[in-house]
């Protein structure tokens, strides 16, 4: 691998282009940002019955900062206001909301239940108010809530309490799955489907335009898409592995008419990665290498990669999934990849790994390019579905240039921002409206927003957001990192 150059050291779009070409990374960008009405970022689009006046999306970004009973807090309100201030007309999820308390990924995750309805409605209202205060109107926004069950990664009381779709030869030992009793039964699945539908009804009452029936990042419904080895009505064939989605959507149509449904999908996956033990020393994590998967071939434990070679993408089932979604009236799909728990470099490319990760096994731009390329292929295969792209934050200074290129060439319908929204929510709107980019606010993928919650602290942009930078939690985080 070539040495990785920091994006901040590439002074112009031309330098960026030379850099990616030299490394044979398939990533295009526009040299000039088009501002005002002609900007590809500001083109209107009609989706779910609303005309949105730009192509900007804020991804779901949870903060590990709810109350112990799954309600909202002041830092959460602050984050949702920030989402509103971004100018994005599509708000994808706000943040993950568990449909049952035991399905939380951490003890501070939101729970979408009757008791928390007022709190969650307040988050929704704060987002709209902030957007109106800055842009005059929030009627042209589409706001969805992300419904989740964390499955293998449930930690409702701070320690792993996994509930899995099937026994997994590589993930079970890593995430404390030791018994078949931890595999969710068909009856439990049926009750969970009811919980998703009930949460969707509440989402509607709290002001959501759509719900995201989350199928990404290794959480339970994503894991079901790879449940080839599971027997019974929810495993084996493609039809069975997508039955949960069909049943949830049917229930939502019956019980929350008018509520739209979207899906966030990990459109491809790889085997789990780990830090190379040969190159891990003292406090330094080695570069990521795949777990030894040879004994698991054909690899029938994931979705969107080849069973014979699980480090290669196979989009045949993801295309079928989008077609199925379209037949169910799902107009919006947010594309992501992999999982932050077992292969973060394909999900959120970063220069600096979080404390439970590994050093980059590839130039993080390869990870960005991979997601952009998959999104383009899926857009070509399913032009009628509105697709949101992910993993743009690592592009940093060139995020606007790449985003504009992707939108202009119809490689994607919306550009979503995740980490960048924590440090610089208005980056895309600023450039599209002719304002100078503020380089001090650019996310440099330090991963503190992931390292902090891995140690029980709230998430946030500790290096760049004064609210976190000057907090007591920052002192704790610094000490943890020193250790
Ligand atoms: C702190 C943090 C919280 C996140 N929370 C969620 C979440 O609640 N739901 C979700 O689908 N993805 C979540 N993600 C993933 C992001 O939405 C996004 O896919 C990822 O960061 C890659 O996009 P980016 O390059 O713009 O950051 C989170 C990521 C981070 C770093
Ligand atoms: S902590 Fe801030 S700079 Fe670091 S990855 Fe997160 S958002 Fe980006």
Short mmCIF file of N, CA, C and O and ligand atoms in Angstrom, two decimals, residues 61 350 352 393 418-424 441-450 459-465, ligand 2:
data_model
loop_
_atom_site.label_atom_id
_atom_site.label_comp_id
_atom_site.label_asym_id
_atom_site.label_seq_id
_atom_site.Cartn_x
_atom_site.Cartn_y
_atom_site.Cartn_z
N UNK A 61 -27.61 9.85 13.31
CA UNK A 61 -26.37 9.97 14.11
C UNK A 61 -26.74 9.94 15.58
O UNK A 61 -27.16 10.94 16.15
N UNK A 350 -11.98 6.03 7.67
CA UNK A 350 -11.37 7.01 8.59
C UNK A 350 -9.86 6.84 8.57
O UNK A 350 -9.35 5.74 8.36
N UNK A 352 -8.04 7.77 11.33
CA UNK A 352 -7.69 7.38 12.70
C UNK A 352 -8.73 6.39 13.21
O UNK A 352 -9.92 6.71 13.21
N UNK A 393 -17.90 11.66 4.40
CA UNK A 393 -17.20 12.60 5.29
C UNK A 393 -15.69 12.56 5.12
O UNK A 393 -15.02 13.59 5.24
N UNK A 418 -22.76 12.15 7.65
CA UNK A 418 -22.82 11.56 8.98
C UNK A 418 -21.91 12.34 9.92
O UNK A 418 -22.29 13.34 10.54
N UNK A 419 -20.63 11.92 9.99
CA UNK A 419 -19.71 12.58 10.93
C UNK A 419 -19.60 14.08 10.66
O UNK A 419 -19.53 14.88 11.59
N UNK A 420 -19.61 14.45 9.38
CA UNK A 420 -19.43 15.88 9.07
C UNK A 420 -20.54 16.73 9.68
O UNK A 420 -20.32 17.90 9.99
N UNK A 421 -21.73 16.14 9.88
CA UNK A 421 -22.80 16.96 10.44
C UNK A 421 -22.50 17.33 11.89
O UNK A 421 -22.98 18.34 12.40
N UNK A 422 -21.68 16.51 12.56
CA UNK A 422 -21.35 16.82 13.96
C UNK A 422 -20.39 18.00 14.05
O UNK A 422 -20.42 18.77 15.00
N UNK A 423 -19.52 18.13 13.06
CA UNK A 423 -18.52 19.20 13.15
C UNK A 423 -18.89 20.41 12.29
O UNK A 423 -18.60 21.55 12.64
N UNK A 424 -19.58 20.16 11.15
CA UNK A 424 -19.80 21.25 10.20
C UNK A 424 -21.11 20.98 9.44
O UNK A 424 -21.10 20.62 8.25
N UNK A 441 -13.64 23.76 10.58
CA UNK A 441 -14.75 22.92 11.05
C UNK A 441 -14.80 21.55 10.37
O UNK A 441 -15.68 20.75 10.64
N UNK A 442 -13.88 21.31 9.45
CA UNK A 442 -13.97 20.07 8.68
C UNK A 442 -13.60 18.85 9.53
O UNK A 442 -12.55 18.83 10.18
N UNK A 443 -14.47 17.85 9.51
CA UNK A 443 -14.20 16.58 10.21
C UNK A 443 -12.97 15.94 9.58
O UNK A 443 -12.92 15.74 8.37
N UNK A 444 -12.00 15.61 10.41
CA UNK A 444 -10.77 14.96 9.90
C UNK A 444 -10.76 13.48 10.26
O UNK A 444 -9.71 12.86 10.31
N UNK A 445 -11.90 12.94 10.59
CA UNK A 445 -12.09 11.51 10.92
C UNK A 445 -11.14 11.03 12.03
O UNK A 445 -10.49 10.01 11.91
N UNK A 446 -11.15 11.80 13.13
CA UNK A 446 -10.35 11.40 14.30
C UNK A 446 -10.99 10.25 15.07
O UNK A 446 -10.39 9.66 15.96
N UNK A 447 -12.29 10.00 14.78
CA UNK A 447 -13.03 8.88 15.40
C UNK A 447 -13.33 9.04 16.89
O UNK A 447 -13.75 8.07 17.53
N UNK A 448 -13.11 10.22 17.47
CA UNK A 448 -13.46 10.38 18.89
C UNK A 448 -14.96 10.21 19.11
O UNK A 448 -15.39 9.80 20.19
N UNK A 449 -15.76 10.52 18.09
CA UNK A 449 -17.21 10.37 18.26
C UNK A 449 -17.59 8.90 18.36
O UNK A 449 -18.70 8.58 18.77
N UNK A 450 -16.70 7.99 17.99
CA UNK A 450 -16.94 6.56 18.17
C UNK A 450 -16.18 6.03 19.39
O UNK A 450 -16.71 5.23 20.17
N UNK A 459 -21.46 10.42 22.65
CA UNK A 459 -20.75 10.75 21.41
C UNK A 459 -20.80 12.26 21.19
O UNK A 459 -21.57 12.96 21.83
N UNK A 460 -19.98 12.72 20.28
CA UNK A 460 -19.96 14.14 19.94
C UNK A 460 -18.64 14.43 19.28
O UNK A 460 -17.73 13.59 19.32
N UNK A 461 -18.52 15.58 18.66
CA UNK A 461 -17.26 15.90 18.02
C UNK A 461 -16.34 16.57 19.03
O UNK A 461 -16.28 17.80 19.13
N UNK A 462 -15.62 15.76 19.80
CA UNK A 462 -14.77 16.28 20.88
C UNK A 462 -13.66 17.21 20.37
O UNK A 462 -13.36 18.22 21.00
N UNK A 463 -13.04 16.92 19.24
CA UNK A 463 -11.95 17.82 18.82
C UNK A 463 -12.42 19.18 18.30
O UNK A 463 -11.71 20.17 18.45
N UNK A 464 -13.62 19.24 17.71
CA UNK A 464 -13.97 20.46 16.98
C UNK A 464 -15.20 21.20 17.49
O UNK A 464 -15.42 22.35 17.12
N UNK A 465 -16.02 20.56 18.30
CA UNK A 465 -17.24 21.20 18.78
C UNK A 465 -16.99 21.65 20.22
O UNK A 465 -16.79 20.81 21.11
S1 LIG B 2 -14.93 13.33 16.46
FE1 LIG B 2 -15.36 15.03 15.04
S2 LIG B 2 -13.59 15.13 13.68
FE2 LIG B 2 -13.56 13.13 14.71
S3 LIG B 2 -14.60 11.73 13.34
FE3 LIG B 2 -16.11 12.46 14.77
S4 LIG B 2 -17.03 14.24 13.80
FE4 LIG B 2 -15.13 13.83 12.73
#
